[in-house]
mmCIF file of C-alpha atoms in Angstrom:
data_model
loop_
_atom_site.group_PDB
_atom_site.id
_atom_site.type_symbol
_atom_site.label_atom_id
_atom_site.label_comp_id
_atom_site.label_asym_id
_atom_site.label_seq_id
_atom_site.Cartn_x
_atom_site.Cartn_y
_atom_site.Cartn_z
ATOM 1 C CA UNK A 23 89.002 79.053 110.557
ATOM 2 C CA UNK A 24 90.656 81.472 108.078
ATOM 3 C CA UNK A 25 87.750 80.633 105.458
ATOM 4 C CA UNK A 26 84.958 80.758 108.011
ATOM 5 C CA UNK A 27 85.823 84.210 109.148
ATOM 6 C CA UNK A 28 86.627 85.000 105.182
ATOM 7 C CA UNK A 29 82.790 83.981 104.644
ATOM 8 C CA UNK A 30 81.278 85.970 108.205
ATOM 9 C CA UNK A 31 83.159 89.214 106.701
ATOM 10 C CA UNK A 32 81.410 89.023 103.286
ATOM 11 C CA UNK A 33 78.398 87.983 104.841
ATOM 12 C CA UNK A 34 79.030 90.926 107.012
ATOM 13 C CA UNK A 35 79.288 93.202 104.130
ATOM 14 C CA UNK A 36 75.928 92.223 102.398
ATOM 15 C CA UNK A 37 73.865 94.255 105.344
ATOM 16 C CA UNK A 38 71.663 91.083 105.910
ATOM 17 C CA UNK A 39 70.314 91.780 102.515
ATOM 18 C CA UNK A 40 71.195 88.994 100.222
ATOM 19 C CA UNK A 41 70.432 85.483 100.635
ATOM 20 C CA UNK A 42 72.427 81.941 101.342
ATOM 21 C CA UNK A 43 74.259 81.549 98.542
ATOM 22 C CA UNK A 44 75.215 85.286 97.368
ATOM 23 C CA UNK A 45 78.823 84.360 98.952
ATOM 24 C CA UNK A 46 78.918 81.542 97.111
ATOM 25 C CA UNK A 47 78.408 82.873 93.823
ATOM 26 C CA UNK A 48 80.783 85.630 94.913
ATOM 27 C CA UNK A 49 83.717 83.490 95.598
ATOM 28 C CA UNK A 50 83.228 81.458 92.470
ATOM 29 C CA UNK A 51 82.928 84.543 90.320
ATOM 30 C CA UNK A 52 79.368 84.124 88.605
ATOM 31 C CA UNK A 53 78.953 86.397 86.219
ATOM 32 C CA UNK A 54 74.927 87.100 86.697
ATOM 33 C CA UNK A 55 74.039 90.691 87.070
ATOM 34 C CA UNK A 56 72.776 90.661 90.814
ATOM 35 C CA UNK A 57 76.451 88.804 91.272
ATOM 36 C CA UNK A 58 78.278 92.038 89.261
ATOM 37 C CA UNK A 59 76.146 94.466 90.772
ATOM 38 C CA UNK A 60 76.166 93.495 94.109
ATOM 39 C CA UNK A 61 80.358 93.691 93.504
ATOM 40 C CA UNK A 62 80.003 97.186 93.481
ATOM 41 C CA UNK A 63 77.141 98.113 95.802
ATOM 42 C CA UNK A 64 78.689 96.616 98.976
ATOM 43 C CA UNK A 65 82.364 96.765 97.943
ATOM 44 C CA UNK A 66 82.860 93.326 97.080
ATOM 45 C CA UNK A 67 85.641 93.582 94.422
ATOM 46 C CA UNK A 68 88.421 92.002 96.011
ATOM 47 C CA UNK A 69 86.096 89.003 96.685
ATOM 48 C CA UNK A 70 85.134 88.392 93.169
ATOM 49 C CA UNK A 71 85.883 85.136 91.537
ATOM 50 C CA UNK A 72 88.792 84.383 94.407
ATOM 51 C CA UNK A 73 88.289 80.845 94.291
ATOM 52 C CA UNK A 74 86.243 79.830 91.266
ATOM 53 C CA UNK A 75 87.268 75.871 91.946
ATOM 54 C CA UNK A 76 85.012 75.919 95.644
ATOM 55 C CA UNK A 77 82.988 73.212 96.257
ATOM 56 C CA UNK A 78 79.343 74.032 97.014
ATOM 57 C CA UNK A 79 80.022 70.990 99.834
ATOM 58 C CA UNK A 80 82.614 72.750 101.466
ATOM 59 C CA UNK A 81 81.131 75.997 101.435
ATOM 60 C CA UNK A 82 77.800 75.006 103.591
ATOM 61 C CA UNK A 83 80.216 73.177 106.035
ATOM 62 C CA UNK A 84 81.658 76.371 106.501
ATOM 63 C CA UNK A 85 77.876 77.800 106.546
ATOM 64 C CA UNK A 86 76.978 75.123 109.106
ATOM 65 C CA UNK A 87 79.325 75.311 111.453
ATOM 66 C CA UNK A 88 78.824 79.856 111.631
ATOM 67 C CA UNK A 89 75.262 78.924 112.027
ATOM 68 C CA UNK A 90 76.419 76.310 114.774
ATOM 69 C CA UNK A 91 78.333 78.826 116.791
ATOM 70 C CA UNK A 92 75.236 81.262 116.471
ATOM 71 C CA UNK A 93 77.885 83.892 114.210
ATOM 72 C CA UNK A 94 74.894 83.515 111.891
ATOM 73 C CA UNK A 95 71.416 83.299 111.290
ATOM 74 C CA UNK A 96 69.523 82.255 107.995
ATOM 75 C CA UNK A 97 66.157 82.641 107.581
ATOM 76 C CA UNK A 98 63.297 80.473 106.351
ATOM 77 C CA UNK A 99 64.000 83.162 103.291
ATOM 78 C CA UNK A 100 67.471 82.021 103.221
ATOM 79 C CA UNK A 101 68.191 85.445 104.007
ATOM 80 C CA UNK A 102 71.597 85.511 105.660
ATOM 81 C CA UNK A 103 73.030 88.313 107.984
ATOM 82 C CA UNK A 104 75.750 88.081 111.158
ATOM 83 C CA UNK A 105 75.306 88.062 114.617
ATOM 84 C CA UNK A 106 79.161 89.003 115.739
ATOM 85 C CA UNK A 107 81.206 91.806 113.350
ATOM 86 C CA UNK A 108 84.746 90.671 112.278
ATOM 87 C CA UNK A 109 87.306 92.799 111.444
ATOM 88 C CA UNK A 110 90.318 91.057 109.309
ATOM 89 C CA UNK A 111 93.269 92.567 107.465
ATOM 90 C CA UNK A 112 93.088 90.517 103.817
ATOM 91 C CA UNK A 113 94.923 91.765 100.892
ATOM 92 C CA UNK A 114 93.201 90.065 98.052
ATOM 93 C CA UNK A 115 92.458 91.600 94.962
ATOM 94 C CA UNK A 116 90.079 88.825 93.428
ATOM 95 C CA UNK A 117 88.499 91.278 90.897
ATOM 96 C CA UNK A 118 91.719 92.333 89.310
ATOM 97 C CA UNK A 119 93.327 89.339 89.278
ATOM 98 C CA UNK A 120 89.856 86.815 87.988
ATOM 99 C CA UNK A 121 91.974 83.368 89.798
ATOM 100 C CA UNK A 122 95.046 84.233 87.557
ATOM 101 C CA UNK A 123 97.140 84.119 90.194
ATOM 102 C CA UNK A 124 97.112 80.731 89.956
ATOM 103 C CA UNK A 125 98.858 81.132 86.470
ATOM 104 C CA UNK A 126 101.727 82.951 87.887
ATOM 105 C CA UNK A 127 102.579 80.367 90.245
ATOM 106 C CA UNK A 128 102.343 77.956 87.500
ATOM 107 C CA UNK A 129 104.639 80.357 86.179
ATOM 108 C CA UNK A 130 107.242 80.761 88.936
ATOM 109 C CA UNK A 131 106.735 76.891 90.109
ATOM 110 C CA UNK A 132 108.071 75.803 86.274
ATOM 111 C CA UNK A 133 110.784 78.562 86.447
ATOM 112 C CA UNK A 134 111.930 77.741 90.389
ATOM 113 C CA UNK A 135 111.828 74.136 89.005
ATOM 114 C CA UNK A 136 113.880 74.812 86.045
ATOM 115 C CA UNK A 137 116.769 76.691 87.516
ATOM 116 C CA UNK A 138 117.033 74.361 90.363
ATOM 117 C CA UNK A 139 117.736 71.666 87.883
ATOM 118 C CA UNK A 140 120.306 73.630 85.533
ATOM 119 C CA UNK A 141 122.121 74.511 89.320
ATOM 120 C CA UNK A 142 121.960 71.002 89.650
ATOM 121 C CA UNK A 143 123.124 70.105 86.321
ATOM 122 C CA UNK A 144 120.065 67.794 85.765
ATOM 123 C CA UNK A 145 119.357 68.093 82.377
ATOM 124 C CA UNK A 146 116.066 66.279 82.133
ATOM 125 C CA UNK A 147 113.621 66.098 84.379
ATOM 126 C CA UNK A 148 109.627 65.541 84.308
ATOM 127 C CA UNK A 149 107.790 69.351 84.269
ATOM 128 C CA UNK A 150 105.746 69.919 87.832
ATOM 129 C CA UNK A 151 103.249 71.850 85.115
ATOM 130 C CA UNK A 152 101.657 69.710 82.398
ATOM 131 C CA UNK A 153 100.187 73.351 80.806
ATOM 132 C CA UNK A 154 101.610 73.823 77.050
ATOM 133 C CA UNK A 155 101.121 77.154 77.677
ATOM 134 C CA UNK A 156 103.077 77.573 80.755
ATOM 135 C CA UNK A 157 105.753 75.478 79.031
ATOM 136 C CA UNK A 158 105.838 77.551 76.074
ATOM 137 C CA UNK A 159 105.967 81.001 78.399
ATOM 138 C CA UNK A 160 108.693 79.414 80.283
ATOM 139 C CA UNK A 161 110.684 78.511 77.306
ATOM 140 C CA UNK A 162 110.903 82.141 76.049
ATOM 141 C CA UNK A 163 111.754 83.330 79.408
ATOM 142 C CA UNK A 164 114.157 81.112 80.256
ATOM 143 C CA UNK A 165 115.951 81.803 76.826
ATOM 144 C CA UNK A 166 115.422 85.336 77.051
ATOM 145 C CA UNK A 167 116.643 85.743 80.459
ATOM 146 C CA UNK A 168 119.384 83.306 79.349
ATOM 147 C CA UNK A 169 119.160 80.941 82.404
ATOM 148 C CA UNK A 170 122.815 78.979 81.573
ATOM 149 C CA UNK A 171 124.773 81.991 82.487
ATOM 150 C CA UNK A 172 125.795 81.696 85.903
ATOM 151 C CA UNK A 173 125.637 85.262 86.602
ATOM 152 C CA UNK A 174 121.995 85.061 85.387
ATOM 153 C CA UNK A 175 120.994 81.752 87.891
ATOM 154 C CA UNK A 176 123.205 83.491 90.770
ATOM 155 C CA UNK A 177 120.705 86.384 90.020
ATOM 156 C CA UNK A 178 117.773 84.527 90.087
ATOM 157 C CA UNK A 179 118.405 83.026 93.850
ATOM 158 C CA UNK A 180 119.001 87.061 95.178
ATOM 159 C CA UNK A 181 116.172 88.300 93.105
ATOM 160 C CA UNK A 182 114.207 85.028 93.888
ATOM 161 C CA UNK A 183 114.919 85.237 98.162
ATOM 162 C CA UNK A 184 114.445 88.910 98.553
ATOM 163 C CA UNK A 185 111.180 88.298 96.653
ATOM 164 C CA UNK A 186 110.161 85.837 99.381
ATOM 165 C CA UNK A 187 112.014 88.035 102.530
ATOM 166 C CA UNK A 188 110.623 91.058 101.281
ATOM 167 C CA UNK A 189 106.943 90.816 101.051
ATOM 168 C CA UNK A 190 104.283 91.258 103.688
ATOM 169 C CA UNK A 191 103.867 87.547 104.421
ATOM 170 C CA UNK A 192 103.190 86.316 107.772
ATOM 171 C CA UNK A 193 105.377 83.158 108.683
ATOM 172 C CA UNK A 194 102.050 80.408 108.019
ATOM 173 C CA UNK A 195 101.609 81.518 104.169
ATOM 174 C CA UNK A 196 105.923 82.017 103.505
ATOM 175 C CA UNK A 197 105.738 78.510 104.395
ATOM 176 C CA UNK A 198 102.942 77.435 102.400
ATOM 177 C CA UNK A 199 103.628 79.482 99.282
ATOM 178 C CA UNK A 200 107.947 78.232 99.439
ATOM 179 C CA UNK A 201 106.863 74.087 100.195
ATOM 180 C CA UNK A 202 104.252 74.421 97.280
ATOM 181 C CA UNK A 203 107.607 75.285 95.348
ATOM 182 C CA UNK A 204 109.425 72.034 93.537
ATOM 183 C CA UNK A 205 113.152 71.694 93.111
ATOM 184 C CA UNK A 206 115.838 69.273 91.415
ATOM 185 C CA UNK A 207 115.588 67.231 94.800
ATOM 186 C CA UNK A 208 112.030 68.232 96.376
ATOM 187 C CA UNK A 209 108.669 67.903 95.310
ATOM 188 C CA UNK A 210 106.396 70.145 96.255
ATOM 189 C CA UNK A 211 103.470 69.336 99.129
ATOM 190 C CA UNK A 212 100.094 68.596 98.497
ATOM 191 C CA UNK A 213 97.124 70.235 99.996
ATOM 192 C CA UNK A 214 96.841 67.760 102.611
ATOM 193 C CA UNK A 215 100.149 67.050 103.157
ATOM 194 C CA UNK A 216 100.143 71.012 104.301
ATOM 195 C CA UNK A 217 97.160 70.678 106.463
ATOM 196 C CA UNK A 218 98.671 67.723 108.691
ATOM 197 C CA UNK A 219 102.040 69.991 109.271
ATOM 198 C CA UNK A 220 100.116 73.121 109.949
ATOM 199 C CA UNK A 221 97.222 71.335 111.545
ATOM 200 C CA UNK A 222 94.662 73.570 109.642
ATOM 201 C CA UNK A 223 91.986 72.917 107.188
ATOM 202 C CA UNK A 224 93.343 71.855 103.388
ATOM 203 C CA UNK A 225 90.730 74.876 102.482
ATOM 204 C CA UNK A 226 92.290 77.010 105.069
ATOM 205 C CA UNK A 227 95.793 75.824 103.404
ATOM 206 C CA UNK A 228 94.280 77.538 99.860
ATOM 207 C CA UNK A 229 92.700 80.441 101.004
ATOM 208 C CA UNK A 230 96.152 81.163 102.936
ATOM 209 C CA UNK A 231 98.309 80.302 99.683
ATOM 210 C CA UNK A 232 96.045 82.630 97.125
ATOM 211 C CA UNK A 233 96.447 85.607 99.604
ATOM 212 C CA UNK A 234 100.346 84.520 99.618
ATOM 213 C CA UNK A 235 99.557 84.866 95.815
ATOM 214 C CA UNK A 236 97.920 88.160 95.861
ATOM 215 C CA UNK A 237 100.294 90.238 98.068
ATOM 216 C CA UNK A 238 103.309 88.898 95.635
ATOM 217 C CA UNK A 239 101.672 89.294 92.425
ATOM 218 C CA UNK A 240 101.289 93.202 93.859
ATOM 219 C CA UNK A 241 104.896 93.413 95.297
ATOM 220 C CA UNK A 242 106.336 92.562 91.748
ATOM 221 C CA UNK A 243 103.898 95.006 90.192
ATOM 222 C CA UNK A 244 105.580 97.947 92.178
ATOM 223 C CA UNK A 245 108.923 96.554 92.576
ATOM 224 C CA UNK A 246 111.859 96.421 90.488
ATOM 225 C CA UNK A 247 113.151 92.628 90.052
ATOM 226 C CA UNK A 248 113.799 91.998 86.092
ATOM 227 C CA UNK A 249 114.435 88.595 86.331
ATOM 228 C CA UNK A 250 110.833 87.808 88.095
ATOM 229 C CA UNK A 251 108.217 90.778 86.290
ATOM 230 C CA UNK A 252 108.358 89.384 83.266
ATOM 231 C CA UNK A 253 106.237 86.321 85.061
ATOM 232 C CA UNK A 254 103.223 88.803 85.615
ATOM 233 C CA UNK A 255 102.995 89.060 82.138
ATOM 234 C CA UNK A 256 98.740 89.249 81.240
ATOM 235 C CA UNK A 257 98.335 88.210 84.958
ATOM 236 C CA UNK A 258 96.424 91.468 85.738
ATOM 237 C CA UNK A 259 92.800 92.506 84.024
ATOM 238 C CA UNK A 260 92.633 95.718 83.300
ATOM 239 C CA UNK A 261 89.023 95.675 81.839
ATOM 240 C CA UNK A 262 86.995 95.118 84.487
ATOM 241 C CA UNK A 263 83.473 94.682 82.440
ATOM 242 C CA UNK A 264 82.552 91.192 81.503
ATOM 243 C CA UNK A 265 83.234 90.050 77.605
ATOM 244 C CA UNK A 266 79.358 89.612 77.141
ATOM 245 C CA UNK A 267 78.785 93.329 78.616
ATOM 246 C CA UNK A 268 81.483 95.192 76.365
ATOM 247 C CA UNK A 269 79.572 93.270 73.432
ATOM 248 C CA UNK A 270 76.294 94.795 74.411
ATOM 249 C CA UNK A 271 77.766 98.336 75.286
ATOM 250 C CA UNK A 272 79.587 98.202 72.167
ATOM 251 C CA UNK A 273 76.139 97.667 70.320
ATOM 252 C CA UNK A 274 74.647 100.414 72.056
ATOM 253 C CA UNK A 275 77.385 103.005 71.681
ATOM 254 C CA UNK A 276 76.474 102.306 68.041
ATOM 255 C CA UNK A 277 72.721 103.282 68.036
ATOM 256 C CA UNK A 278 71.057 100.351 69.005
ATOM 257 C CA UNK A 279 67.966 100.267 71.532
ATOM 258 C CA UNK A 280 68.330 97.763 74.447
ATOM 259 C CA UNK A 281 64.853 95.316 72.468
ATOM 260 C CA UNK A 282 67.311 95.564 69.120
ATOM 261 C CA UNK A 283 70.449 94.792 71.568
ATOM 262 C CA UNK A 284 68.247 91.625 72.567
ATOM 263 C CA UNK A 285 66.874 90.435 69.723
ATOM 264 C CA UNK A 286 70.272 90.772 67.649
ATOM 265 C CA UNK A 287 72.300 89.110 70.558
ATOM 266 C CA UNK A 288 69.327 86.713 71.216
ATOM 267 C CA UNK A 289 69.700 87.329 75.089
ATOM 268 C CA UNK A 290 66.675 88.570 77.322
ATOM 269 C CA UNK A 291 66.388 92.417 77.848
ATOM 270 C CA UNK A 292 67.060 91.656 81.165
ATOM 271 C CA UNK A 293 70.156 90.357 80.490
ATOM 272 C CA UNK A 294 70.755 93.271 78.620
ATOM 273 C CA UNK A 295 69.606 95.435 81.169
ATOM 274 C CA UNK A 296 72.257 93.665 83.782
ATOM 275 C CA UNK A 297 75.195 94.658 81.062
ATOM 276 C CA UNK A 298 73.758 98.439 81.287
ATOM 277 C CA UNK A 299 73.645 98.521 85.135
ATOM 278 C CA UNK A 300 77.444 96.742 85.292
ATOM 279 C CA UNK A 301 78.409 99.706 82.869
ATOM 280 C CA UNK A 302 76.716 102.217 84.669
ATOM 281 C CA UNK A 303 78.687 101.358 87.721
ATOM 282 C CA UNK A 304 82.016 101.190 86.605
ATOM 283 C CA UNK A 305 82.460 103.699 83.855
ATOM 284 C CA UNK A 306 81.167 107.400 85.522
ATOM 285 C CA UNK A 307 81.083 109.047 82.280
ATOM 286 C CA UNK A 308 77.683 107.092 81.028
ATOM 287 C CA UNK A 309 74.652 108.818 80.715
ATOM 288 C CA UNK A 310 71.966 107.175 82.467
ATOM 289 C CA UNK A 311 69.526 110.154 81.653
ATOM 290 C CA UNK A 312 68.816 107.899 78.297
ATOM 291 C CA UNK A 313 67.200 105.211 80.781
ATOM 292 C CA UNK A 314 65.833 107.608 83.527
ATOM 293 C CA UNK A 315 65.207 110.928 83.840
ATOM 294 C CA UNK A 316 65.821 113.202 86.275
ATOM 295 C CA UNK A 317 63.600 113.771 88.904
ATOM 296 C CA UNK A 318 63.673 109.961 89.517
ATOM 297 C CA UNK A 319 67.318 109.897 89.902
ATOM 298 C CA UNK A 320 66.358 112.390 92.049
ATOM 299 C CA UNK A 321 63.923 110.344 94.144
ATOM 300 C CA UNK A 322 65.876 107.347 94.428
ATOM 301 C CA UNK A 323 68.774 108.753 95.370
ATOM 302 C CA UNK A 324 66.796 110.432 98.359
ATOM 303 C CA UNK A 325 65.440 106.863 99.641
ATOM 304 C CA UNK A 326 69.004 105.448 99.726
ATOM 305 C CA UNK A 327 70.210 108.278 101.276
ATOM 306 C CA UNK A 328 67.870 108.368 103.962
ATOM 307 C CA UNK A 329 66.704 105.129 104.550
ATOM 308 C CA UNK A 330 70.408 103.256 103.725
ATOM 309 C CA UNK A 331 68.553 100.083 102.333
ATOM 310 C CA UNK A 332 69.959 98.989 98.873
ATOM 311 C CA UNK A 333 66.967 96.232 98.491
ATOM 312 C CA UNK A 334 65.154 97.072 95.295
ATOM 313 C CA UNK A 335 61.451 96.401 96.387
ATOM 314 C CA UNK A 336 61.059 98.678 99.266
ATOM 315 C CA UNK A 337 62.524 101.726 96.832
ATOM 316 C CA UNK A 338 60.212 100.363 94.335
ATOM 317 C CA UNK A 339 57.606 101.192 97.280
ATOM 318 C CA UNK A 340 58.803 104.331 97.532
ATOM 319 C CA UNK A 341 59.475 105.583 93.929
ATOM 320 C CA UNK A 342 56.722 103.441 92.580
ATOM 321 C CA UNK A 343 56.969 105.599 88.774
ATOM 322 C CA UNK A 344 60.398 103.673 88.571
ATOM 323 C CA UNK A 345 61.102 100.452 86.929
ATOM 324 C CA UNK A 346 63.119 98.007 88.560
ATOM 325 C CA UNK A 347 65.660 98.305 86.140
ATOM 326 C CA UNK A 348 65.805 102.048 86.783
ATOM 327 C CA UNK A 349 66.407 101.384 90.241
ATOM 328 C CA UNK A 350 69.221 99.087 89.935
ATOM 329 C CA UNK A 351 70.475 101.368 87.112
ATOM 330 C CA UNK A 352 70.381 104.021 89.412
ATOM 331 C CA UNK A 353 72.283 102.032 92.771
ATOM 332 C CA UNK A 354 74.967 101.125 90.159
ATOM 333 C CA UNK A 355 75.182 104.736 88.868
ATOM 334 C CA UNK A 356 75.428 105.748 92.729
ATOM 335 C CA UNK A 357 78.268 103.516 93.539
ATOM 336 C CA UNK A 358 80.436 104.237 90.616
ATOM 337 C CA UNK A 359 79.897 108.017 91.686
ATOM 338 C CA UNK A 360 80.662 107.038 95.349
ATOM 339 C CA UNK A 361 84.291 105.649 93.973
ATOM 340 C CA UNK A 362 85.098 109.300 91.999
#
């Protein structure tokens, strides 16, 4: 239930403009242009990439059983929009965090594991994470916190409990998040094992787990533990542009025109164009009078504003001087500007 109404609120959001699988690519974190863009033009950034592991499979189940209880309607077009408005109170923060709140957990899971076995004075034991890299991490922290002093481990459990007590976790995802956890003497449950306790779906399960994730990733950001922040090391992205997008905006800050952008990075201009728009909207200080001038901005702007539609072709209908690019250019421009 949790992911159907996650799915009728971002189908919600899209205005009955996109199309059947715009969620999809949402969720999974494509990084296409009309994926990026749309992002920003119908506020979709704590949406992006939240669970880049979803199977297409489950995701028209979902589809088909909204379109069974008439909460939506898709078109021969594949055009999607709601019939019932949802309201829901979700924390996620999907385009800060790019599925690395999965690392954390590792993260916590190895370090949980860990302590509970030097409590325990078991001295070997076989690692719940198989990740060299989360074993190396967790090797420096445990040293650097050192994790034999029993101050230190008597630490750990306060820190570690008003951690769980503290954040804004209703009692289904406490339980979730803590019985994902493994111990000296506990292993922790599987996705299914959760869903027959809980009676919910296993994707239900994960969807409840990575918002779990999200509001404690953002409690240790503005909360003093020192034992547990260290753990959020890298977890956060602070440059929202795509890697491919600061290569072409890097290019162009140097001189180069958007056909020499192409034919030195060997992409199409409309890929390049895509890396422009994505710029446009999420740095205000670019100057999109190099791609449009004026009295165009001027134009478009006027056919949003009064007619509210962000679909490209009837503003091409409108403004008809204007290329699509400058359109979209122009939307993305808008929405960064709407965010000042």
């Amino acid at each position: 239930m949790f992911f159907e109404q996650l799915l009728q609120y971002i189908i919600q959001k899209y205005e009955g403009q996109r199309t059947l699988f715009s969620a999809y690519h949402l969720l999974k974190g494509k990084k296409s242009g009309q994926t990026i863009q749309d992002v920003g033009l119908f506020r979709l950034q704590p949406y992006f990439q939240l669970m880049p592991k979803l199977k297409k499979e489950i995701y028209l189940e979902a589809i088909q059983s909204l379109e069974s209880k008439k909460i939506i309607i898709v078109d021969k077009h594949q055009k999607i929009e709601v019939t019932e408005r949802i309201d829901l109170e979700i924390n996620f923060d999907g385009w800060h965090l790019r599925g690395k709140e999965h690392l954390f957990f590792e993260r916590i899971q190895l370090a949980v594991q860990s302590m509970s076995n030097t409590l325990n004075q078991q001295t070997k034991f076989l690692p719940i994470v198989r990740t060299d890299e989360v074993h190396f991490f967790i090797r420096q922290y445990l040293l650097h916190i050192q994790f034999k002093e029993e101050t230190v481990q008597q630490q750990f459990i306060q820190q570690f409990t008003q951690l769980v007590e503290e954040v804004d976790l209703s009692d289904l995802e406490k339980n979730i998040f803590v019985y994902r956890l493994t111990g000296a003497y506990q292993i922790g449950w599987t996705w299914r094992q959760l869903s027959e306790k809980l009676h919910i779906s296993e994707i239900d399960v994960q969807l409840h787990f990575i918002h779990s994730l999200h509001k404690i990733v953002h409690f240790l950001k503005n909360v003093h533990l020192d034992l547990l922040n260290p753990l959020l090391h890298s977890i956060f992205s602070e440059n929202v542009l795509t890697e491919s997008t600061q290569k072409t905006i890097e290019l162009l800050q140097n001189g180069y025109s958007m056909e020499q952008i192409s034919q030195y990075r060997r992409l199409k201009l409309g890929t390049i164009e895509d890396h422009i728009a994505e710029y446009a909207m999420y740095d205000r200080r670019f100057d999109i009078s190099n791609f449009v001038n004026d009295e165009t901005v001027s134009k478009i702007k006027n056919v949003v504003l009064h007619v509210g539609n962000k679909k490209l072709k009837p503003i091409k209908e409108k403004v008809d001087e204007a290329s699509y690019f400058q359109i979209r250019l122009v939307l993305a421009w808008m929405e960064g500007d709407s965010h000042a």
